[in-house]
Amino acid sequence: DGGITQSPKYLFRKEGQNVTLSCEQNLNHDAMYWYRQDPGQGLRLIYYSQIVNDFQKGDIAEGYSVSREKKESFPLTVTSAQKNPTAFYLCASSIQDSINQPQHFGDGTRLSIL
Amino acid sequence: SQKIEQNSEALNIQEGKTATLTCNYTNYSPAYLQWYRQDPGRGPVFLLLIRENEKEKRKERLKVTFDTTLKQSLFHITASQPADSATYLCALDTIYGQNFVFGPGTRLSVLP
């Protein structure tokens, strides 16, 4: 069954610590995305990647980093520079980075601060 | 400033009635608009896409309209069921360096 797998489902970060959220897809999609969701707000784009070894900043990239070494994997690192990291993080993919393509989402990682 | 709004944070309706959710936008000129369903603790699931030159799109009990003059999309669920209870998000494309911008969502509760 094809889909997007995010892990872990829950993650806790200590002050000054970097944490990495995993996102894997077996849909053979070219484009992948990371969003942050806060209560009462829409999804906000952190980073996106149209192709392996290439990625672009979204609206709220500060304090985050990504890599795209393999087509199926797009991990997100929340660095200590991100001062308000508590949120629900969603990874998505689409066939291509085209505005007329639906996005397929994982079930998210909820990050909290210890 | 650019803004995308969904009519209300929460909407309660009786089972069997038609639910109507609204998505309004300001200072965007989208060519496409999408609707997603999100259940608690889960990722959004794509429902429908409508293009700017389409007035209406249907899929089973779902209907979406897109009025570029009013800058509004309406999302209807006919013969609503308790299983339709979820948060519904609209998303539109933007030329301002993003692929999509999402609205805050409307939490729909269908009461038996």
PDB file of C-alpha atoms in Angstrom:
ATOM      1  CA  ASP A   1       0.000   0.000   0.000  1.00  0.00           C
ATOM      2  CA  GLY A   2       1.595   3.269  -1.108  1.00  0.00           C
ATOM      3  CA  GLY A   3       1.814   6.244   1.170  1.00  0.00           C
ATOM      4  CA  ILE A   4       3.851   8.595   3.300  1.00  0.00           C
ATOM      5  CA  THR A   5       5.300   7.527   6.627  1.00  0.00           C
ATOM      6  CA  GLN A   6       6.303  10.062   9.241  1.00  0.00           C
ATOM      7  CA  SER A   7       8.152   9.118  12.388  1.00  0.00           C
ATOM      8  CA  PRO A   8       8.109   9.407  15.260  1.00  0.00           C
ATOM      9  CA  LYS A   9       4.484  10.305  15.980  1.00  0.00           C
ATOM     10  CA  TYR A  10       5.507  12.214  19.128  1.00  0.00           C
ATOM     11  CA  LEU A  11       8.853  13.868  19.796  1.00  0.00           C
ATOM     12  CA  PHE A  12      10.220  15.873  22.679  1.00  0.00           C
ATOM     13  CA  ARG A  13      13.061  18.353  22.426  1.00  0.00           C
ATOM     14  CA  LYS A  14      15.279  19.698  25.139  1.00  0.00           C
ATOM     15  CA  GLU A  15      16.584  23.242  25.094  1.00  0.00           C
ATOM     16  CA  GLY A  16      19.527  23.667  22.743  1.00  0.00           C
ATOM     17  CA  GLN A  17      18.941  20.340  21.036  1.00  0.00           C
ATOM     18  CA  ASN A  18      18.484  19.601  17.347  1.00  0.00           C
ATOM     19  CA  VAL A  19      15.908  16.972  16.433  1.00  0.00           C
ATOM     20  CA  THR A  20      15.206  15.289  13.109  1.00  0.00           C
ATOM     21  CA  LEU A  21      11.775  14.291  11.831  1.00  0.00           C
ATOM     22  CA  SER A  22      11.617  11.487   9.316  1.00  0.00           C
ATOM     23  CA  CYS A  23       9.480  11.433   6.160  1.00  0.00           C
ATOM     24  CA  GLU A  24       9.513   8.531   3.703  1.00  0.00           C
ATOM     25  CA  GLN A  25       7.262   7.992   0.678  1.00  0.00           C
ATOM     26  CA  ASN A  26       6.835   5.025  -1.653  1.00  0.00           C
ATOM     27  CA  LEU A  27       4.555   6.797  -4.126  1.00  0.00           C
ATOM     28  CA  ASN A  28       7.415   7.554  -6.531  1.00  0.00           C
ATOM     29  CA  HIS A  29       6.555  11.248  -6.249  1.00  0.00           C
ATOM     30  CA  ASP A  30       9.080  13.861  -7.321  1.00  0.00           C
ATOM     31  CA  ALA A  31       7.955  16.701  -5.064  1.00  0.00           C
ATOM     32  CA  MET A  32       7.974  16.682  -1.267  1.00  0.00           C
ATOM     33  CA  TYR A  33       6.971  19.306   1.278  1.00  0.00           C
ATOM     34  CA  TRP A  34       7.164  20.104   4.973  1.00  0.00           C
ATOM     35  CA  TYR A  35       4.421  22.077   6.721  1.00  0.00           C
ATOM     36  CA  ARG A  36       3.894  23.276  10.237  1.00  0.00           C
ATOM     37  CA  GLN A  37       0.384  23.395  11.709  1.00  0.00           C
ATOM     38  CA  ASP A  38      -0.495  25.441  14.794  1.00  0.00           C
ATOM     39  CA  PRO A  39      -3.952  25.565  16.417  1.00  0.00           C
ATOM     40  CA  GLY A  40      -6.321  27.905  14.595  1.00  0.00           C
ATOM     41  CA  GLN A  41      -3.874  28.510  11.757  1.00  0.00           C
ATOM     42  CA  GLY A  42      -3.519  27.079   8.313  1.00  0.00           C
ATOM     43  CA  LEU A  43      -0.624  24.900   7.283  1.00  0.00           C
ATOM     44  CA  ARG A  44       2.523  26.959   6.732  1.00  0.00           C
ATOM     45  CA  LEU A  45       5.179  25.830   4.286  1.00  0.00           C
ATOM     46  CA  ILE A  46       8.656  25.300   5.750  1.00  0.00           C
ATOM     47  CA  TYR A  47      10.613  23.746   2.854  1.00  0.00           C
ATOM     48  CA  TYR A  48       9.867  21.967  -0.383  1.00  0.00           C
ATOM     49  CA  SER A  49      11.829  19.889  -2.850  1.00  0.00           C
ATOM     50  CA  GLN A  50      11.022  19.377  -6.519  1.00  0.00           C
ATOM     51  CA  ILE A  51      13.785  16.884  -7.214  1.00  0.00           C
ATOM     52  CA  VAL A  52      16.568  14.963  -5.526  1.00  0.00           C
ATOM     53  CA  ASN A  53      19.451  17.116  -4.239  1.00  0.00           C
ATOM     54  CA  ASP A  54      17.421  20.307  -4.592  1.00  0.00           C
ATOM     55  CA  PHE A  55      15.139  22.137  -2.173  1.00  0.00           C
ATOM     56  CA  GLN A  56      13.729  25.637  -1.607  1.00  0.00           C
ATOM     57  CA  LYS A  57      12.728  27.630   1.441  1.00  0.00           C
ATOM     58  CA  GLY A  58       9.086  28.177   2.173  1.00  0.00           C
ATOM     59  CA  ASP A  59       7.586  30.981   4.235  1.00  0.00           C
ATOM     60  CA  ILE A  60       8.954  29.937   7.631  1.00  0.00           C
ATOM     61  CA  ALA A  61      12.297  28.226   6.937  1.00  0.00           C
ATOM     62  CA  GLU A  62      14.272  29.971   9.688  1.00  0.00           C
ATOM     63  CA  GLY A  63      15.426  27.506  12.346  1.00  0.00           C
ATOM     64  CA  TYR A  64      14.839  24.481  10.105  1.00  0.00           C
ATOM     65  CA  SER A  65      16.980  22.504   7.661  1.00  0.00           C
ATOM     66  CA  VAL A  66      16.278  19.692   5.201  1.00  0.00           C
ATOM     67  CA  SER A  67      18.065  17.320   2.856  1.00  0.00           C
ATOM     68  CA  ARG A  68      16.900  15.365  -0.187  1.00  0.00           C
ATOM     69  CA  GLU A  69      19.548  12.747  -0.929  1.00  0.00           C
ATOM     70  CA  LYS A  70      17.018  10.136  -2.050  1.00  0.00           C
ATOM     71  CA  LYS A  71      13.757  10.512  -3.943  1.00  0.00           C
ATOM     72  CA  GLU A  72      11.769   8.741  -1.251  1.00  0.00           C
ATOM     73  CA  SER A  73      13.191  10.559   1.782  1.00  0.00           C
ATOM     74  CA  PHE A  74      12.935  14.189   2.955  1.00  0.00           C
ATOM     75  CA  PRO A  75      13.998  14.564   6.608  1.00  0.00           C
ATOM     76  CA  LEU A  76      13.444  17.808   8.501  1.00  0.00           C
ATOM     77  CA  THR A  77      15.795  18.998  11.251  1.00  0.00           C
ATOM     78  CA  VAL A  78      14.450  21.410  13.821  1.00  0.00           C
ATOM     79  CA  THR A  79      17.488  23.259  15.096  1.00  0.00           C
ATOM     80  CA  SER A  80      18.040  25.035  18.389  1.00  0.00           C
ATOM     81  CA  ALA A  81      17.654  28.292  16.460  1.00  0.00           C
ATOM     82  CA  GLN A  82      13.912  27.609  16.166  1.00  0.00           C
ATOM     83  CA  LYS A  83      12.673  29.265  19.338  1.00  0.00           C
ATOM     84  CA  ASN A  84       9.074  28.134  19.158  1.00  0.00           C
ATOM     85  CA  PRO A  85       9.176  24.601  17.750  1.00  0.00           C
ATOM     86  CA  THR A  86       6.096  23.190  19.501  1.00  0.00           C
ATOM     87  CA  ALA A  87       3.707  22.298  16.674  1.00  0.00           C
ATOM     88  CA  PHE A  88       2.282  19.537  14.507  1.00  0.00           C
ATOM     89  CA  TYR A  89       4.591  18.860  11.553  1.00  0.00           C
ATOM     90  CA  LEU A  90       3.218  17.424   8.323  1.00  0.00           C
ATOM     91  CA  CYS A  91       5.099  16.007   5.375  1.00  0.00           C
ATOM     92  CA  ALA A  92       3.472  15.777   1.947  1.00  0.00           C
ATOM     93  CA  SER A  93       4.323  14.692  -1.570  1.00  0.00           C
ATOM     94  CA  SER A  94       2.903  15.159  -5.046  1.00  0.00           C
ATOM     95  CA  ILE A  95       3.560  13.701  -8.480  1.00  0.00           C
ATOM     96  CA  GLN A  96       5.272  16.904  -9.498  1.00  0.00           C
ATOM     97  CA  ASP A  97       5.627  20.355  -8.098  1.00  0.00           C
ATOM     98  CA  SER A  98       2.588  21.585  -9.941  1.00  0.00           C
ATOM     99  CA  ILE A  99      -0.251  23.606  -8.576  1.00  0.00           C
ATOM    100  CA  ASN A 100      -2.868  21.384 -10.147  1.00  0.00           C
ATOM    101  CA  GLN A 101      -1.683  18.233  -8.386  1.00  0.00           C
ATOM    102  CA  PRO A 102      -3.146  17.048  -5.085  1.00  0.00           C
ATOM    103  CA  GLN A 103      -0.794  16.629  -2.169  1.00  0.00           C
ATOM    104  CA  HIS A 104      -0.625  13.381  -0.207  1.00  0.00           C
ATOM    105  CA  PHE A 105       0.085  13.834   3.487  1.00  0.00           C
ATOM    106  CA  GLY A 106       1.602  11.714   6.216  1.00  0.00           C
ATOM    107  CA  ASP A 107      -0.003  11.512   9.647  1.00  0.00           C
ATOM    108  CA  GLY A 108       2.319  14.020  11.217  1.00  0.00           C
ATOM    109  CA  THR A 109       4.797  14.345  14.062  1.00  0.00           C
ATOM    110  CA  ARG A 110       3.835  16.296  17.160  1.00  0.00           C
ATOM    111  CA  LEU A 111       6.869  18.066  18.603  1.00  0.00           C
ATOM    112  CA  SER A 112       6.924  19.397  22.152  1.00  0.00           C
ATOM    113  CA  ILE A 113       9.513  21.110  24.322  1.00  0.00           C
ATOM    114  CA  LEU A 114      10.647  19.522  27.567  1.00  0.00           C
TER     115      LEU A 114
ATOM    116  CA  SER B   1      -2.457  42.107   2.707  1.00  0.00           C
ATOM    117  CA  GLN B   2      -3.100  38.573   1.510  1.00  0.00           C
ATOM    118  CA  LYS B   3      -5.583  36.549   3.460  1.00  0.00           C
ATOM    119  CA  ILE B   4      -7.503  33.295   3.218  1.00  0.00           C
ATOM    120  CA  GLU B   5     -10.431  32.784   5.569  1.00  0.00           C
ATOM    121  CA  GLN B   6     -12.868  29.993   6.238  1.00  0.00           C
ATOM    122  CA  ASN B   7     -16.316  30.979   7.398  1.00  0.00           C
ATOM    123  CA  SER B   8     -16.253  29.816  10.933  1.00  0.00           C
ATOM    124  CA  GLU B   9     -14.011  27.861  13.198  1.00  0.00           C
ATOM    125  CA  ALA B  10     -16.757  25.344  13.915  1.00  0.00           C
ATOM    126  CA  LEU B  11     -20.050  24.372  12.328  1.00  0.00           C
ATOM    127  CA  ASN B  12     -22.677  22.057  13.818  1.00  0.00           C
ATOM    128  CA  ILE B  13     -25.439  20.571  11.703  1.00  0.00           C
ATOM    129  CA  GLN B  14     -28.024  17.843  12.015  1.00  0.00           C
ATOM    130  CA  GLU B  15     -27.560  14.526  10.254  1.00  0.00           C
ATOM    131  CA  GLY B  16     -29.192  14.450   6.827  1.00  0.00           C
ATOM    132  CA  LYS B  17     -28.882  18.201   6.250  1.00  0.00           C
ATOM    133  CA  THR B  18     -26.545  19.902   3.788  1.00  0.00           C
ATOM    134  CA  ALA B  19     -23.380  21.384   5.238  1.00  0.00           C
ATOM    135  CA  THR B  20     -22.009  24.477   3.500  1.00  0.00           C
ATOM    136  CA  LEU B  21     -18.479  25.646   4.222  1.00  0.00           C
ATOM    137  CA  THR B  22     -17.023  28.878   2.886  1.00  0.00           C
ATOM    138  CA  CYS B  23     -13.523  29.801   1.792  1.00  0.00           C
ATOM    139  CA  ASN B  24     -12.829  33.486   1.070  1.00  0.00           C
ATOM    140  CA  TYR B  25      -9.568  34.940  -0.118  1.00  0.00           C
ATOM    141  CA  THR B  26      -8.101  38.427  -0.488  1.00  0.00           C
ATOM    142  CA  ASN B  27      -5.328  39.629  -2.784  1.00  0.00           C
ATOM    143  CA  TYR B  28      -4.774  36.256  -4.432  1.00  0.00           C
ATOM    144  CA  SER B  29      -5.589  35.270  -8.004  1.00  0.00           C
ATOM    145  CA  PRO B  30      -5.654  31.496  -7.835  1.00  0.00           C
ATOM    146  CA  ALA B  31      -5.922  29.330 -10.901  1.00  0.00           C
ATOM    147  CA  TYR B  32      -6.802  26.320  -8.735  1.00  0.00           C
ATOM    148  CA  LEU B  33      -8.495  25.718  -5.432  1.00  0.00           C
ATOM    149  CA  GLN B  34      -8.430  22.484  -3.475  1.00  0.00           C
ATOM    150  CA  TRP B  35     -10.382  21.094  -0.529  1.00  0.00           C
ATOM    151  CA  TYR B  36      -8.989  18.666   2.032  1.00  0.00           C
ATOM    152  CA  ARG B  37     -10.426  16.759   4.990  1.00  0.00           C
ATOM    153  CA  GLN B  38      -8.416  16.412   8.201  1.00  0.00           C
ATOM    154  CA  ASP B  39      -9.296  14.133  11.106  1.00  0.00           C
ATOM    155  CA  PRO B  40      -7.838  14.758  14.590  1.00  0.00           C
ATOM    156  CA  GLY B  41      -4.184  13.741  14.813  1.00  0.00           C
ATOM    157  CA  ARG B  42      -4.042  12.823  11.122  1.00  0.00           C
ATOM    158  CA  GLY B  43      -2.770  14.458   7.958  1.00  0.00           C
ATOM    159  CA  PRO B  44      -5.147  16.130   5.491  1.00  0.00           C
ATOM    160  CA  VAL B  45      -6.701  14.002   2.754  1.00  0.00           C
ATOM    161  CA  PHE B  46      -7.367  15.485  -0.682  1.00  0.00           C
ATOM    162  CA  LEU B  47     -11.029  15.683  -1.695  1.00  0.00           C
ATOM    163  CA  LEU B  48     -11.551  17.917  -4.721  1.00  0.00           C
ATOM    164  CA  LEU B  49      -9.759  20.343  -7.017  1.00  0.00           C
ATOM    165  CA  ILE B  50     -11.538  23.040  -9.020  1.00  0.00           C
ATOM    166  CA  ARG B  51     -10.054  25.256 -11.707  1.00  0.00           C
ATOM    167  CA  GLU B  52     -10.779  28.970 -12.113  1.00  0.00           C
ATOM    168  CA  ASN B  53     -12.714  28.355 -15.327  1.00  0.00           C
ATOM    169  CA  GLU B  54     -14.938  25.728 -13.668  1.00  0.00           C
ATOM    170  CA  LYS B  55     -17.974  26.983 -11.826  1.00  0.00           C
ATOM    171  CA  GLU B  56     -18.808  23.734 -10.083  1.00  0.00           C
ATOM    172  CA  LYS B  57     -17.335  20.299  -9.397  1.00  0.00           C
ATOM    173  CA  ARG B  58     -19.063  17.267  -7.908  1.00  0.00           C
ATOM    174  CA  LYS B  59     -17.941  14.018  -6.374  1.00  0.00           C
ATOM    175  CA  GLU B  60     -20.568  11.762  -4.835  1.00  0.00           C
ATOM    176  CA  ARG B  61     -22.172  13.825  -1.999  1.00  0.00           C
ATOM    177  CA  LEU B  62     -19.615  16.624  -2.331  1.00  0.00           C
ATOM    178  CA  LYS B  63     -19.977  19.776  -4.402  1.00  0.00           C
ATOM    179  CA  VAL B  64     -17.542  22.653  -4.762  1.00  0.00           C
ATOM    180  CA  THR B  65     -18.148  26.013  -6.415  1.00  0.00           C
ATOM    181  CA  PHE B  66     -15.556  28.625  -7.315  1.00  0.00           C
ATOM    182  CA  ASP B  67     -16.506  32.263  -7.895  1.00  0.00           C
ATOM    183  CA  THR B  68     -13.466  34.321  -8.889  1.00  0.00           C
ATOM    184  CA  THR B  69     -15.526  37.525  -8.885  1.00  0.00           C
ATOM    185  CA  LEU B  70     -16.597  37.073  -5.290  1.00  0.00           C
ATOM    186  CA  LYS B  71     -13.208  35.501  -4.470  1.00  0.00           C
ATOM    187  CA  GLN B  72     -14.994  32.665  -2.796  1.00  0.00           C
ATOM    188  CA  SER B  73     -15.369  28.888  -2.866  1.00  0.00           C
ATOM    189  CA  LEU B  74     -18.273  27.017  -1.318  1.00  0.00           C
ATOM    190  CA  PHE B  75     -17.993  23.387  -0.246  1.00  0.00           C
ATOM    191  CA  HIS B  76     -21.225  21.438   0.202  1.00  0.00           C
ATOM    192  CA  ILE B  77     -21.816  18.033   1.744  1.00  0.00           C
ATOM    193  CA  THR B  78     -25.323  16.793   1.039  1.00  0.00           C
ATOM    194  CA  ALA B  79     -27.132  14.221   3.188  1.00  0.00           C
ATOM    195  CA  SER B  80     -24.482  14.705   5.852  1.00  0.00           C
ATOM    196  CA  GLN B  81     -23.547  11.850   8.173  1.00  0.00           C
ATOM    197  CA  PRO B  82     -21.763  11.761  11.541  1.00  0.00           C
ATOM    198  CA  ALA B  83     -18.804  10.189   9.698  1.00  0.00           C
ATOM    199  CA  ASP B  84     -18.424  13.495   7.822  1.00  0.00           C
ATOM    200  CA  SER B  85     -17.386  15.170  11.083  1.00  0.00           C
ATOM    201  CA  ALA B  86     -13.855  16.502  10.563  1.00  0.00           C
ATOM    202  CA  THR B  87     -11.955  19.698   9.832  1.00  0.00           C
ATOM    203  CA  TYR B  88     -12.120  20.851   6.225  1.00  0.00           C
ATOM    204  CA  LEU B  89      -9.317  22.925   4.737  1.00  0.00           C
ATOM    205  CA  CYS B  90      -9.272  24.920   1.543  1.00  0.00           C
ATOM    206  CA  ALA B  91      -6.019  25.591  -0.269  1.00  0.00           C
ATOM    207  CA  LEU B  92      -5.226  27.799  -3.243  1.00  0.00           C
ATOM    208  CA  ASP B  93      -2.200  28.336  -5.394  1.00  0.00           C
ATOM    209  CA  THR B  94      -0.255  31.511  -5.249  1.00  0.00           C
ATOM    210  CA  ILE B  95       2.421  33.081  -7.408  1.00  0.00           C
ATOM    211  CA  TYR B  96       4.168  34.578  -4.401  1.00  0.00           C
ATOM    212  CA  GLY B  97       6.846  31.958  -3.991  1.00  0.00           C
ATOM    213  CA  GLN B  98       4.679  29.232  -2.484  1.00  0.00           C
ATOM    214  CA  ASN B  99       2.946  26.284  -3.995  1.00  0.00           C
ATOM    215  CA  PHE B 100      -0.182  26.487  -1.886  1.00  0.00           C
ATOM    216  CA  VAL B 101      -1.576  28.506   0.922  1.00  0.00           C
ATOM    217  CA  PHE B 102      -4.010  26.802   3.266  1.00  0.00           C
ATOM    218  CA  GLY B 103      -6.924  28.289   5.137  1.00  0.00           C
ATOM    219  CA  PRO B 104      -7.270  27.731   8.896  1.00  0.00           C
ATOM    220  CA  GLY B 105     -10.031  25.156   8.424  1.00  0.00           C
ATOM    221  CA  THR B 106     -13.606  24.727   9.583  1.00  0.00           C
ATOM    222  CA  ARG B 107     -14.392  22.010  12.122  1.00  0.00           C
ATOM    223  CA  LEU B 108     -17.644  20.353  11.072  1.00  0.00           C
ATOM    224  CA  SER B 109     -19.701  18.313  13.537  1.00  0.00           C
ATOM    225  CA  VAL B 110     -22.651  16.325  12.194  1.00  0.00           C
ATOM    226  CA  LEU B 111     -24.998  15.489  15.034  1.00  0.00           C
ATOM    227  CA  PRO B 112     -27.060  12.268  14.944  1.00  0.00           C
TER     228      PRO B 112
END
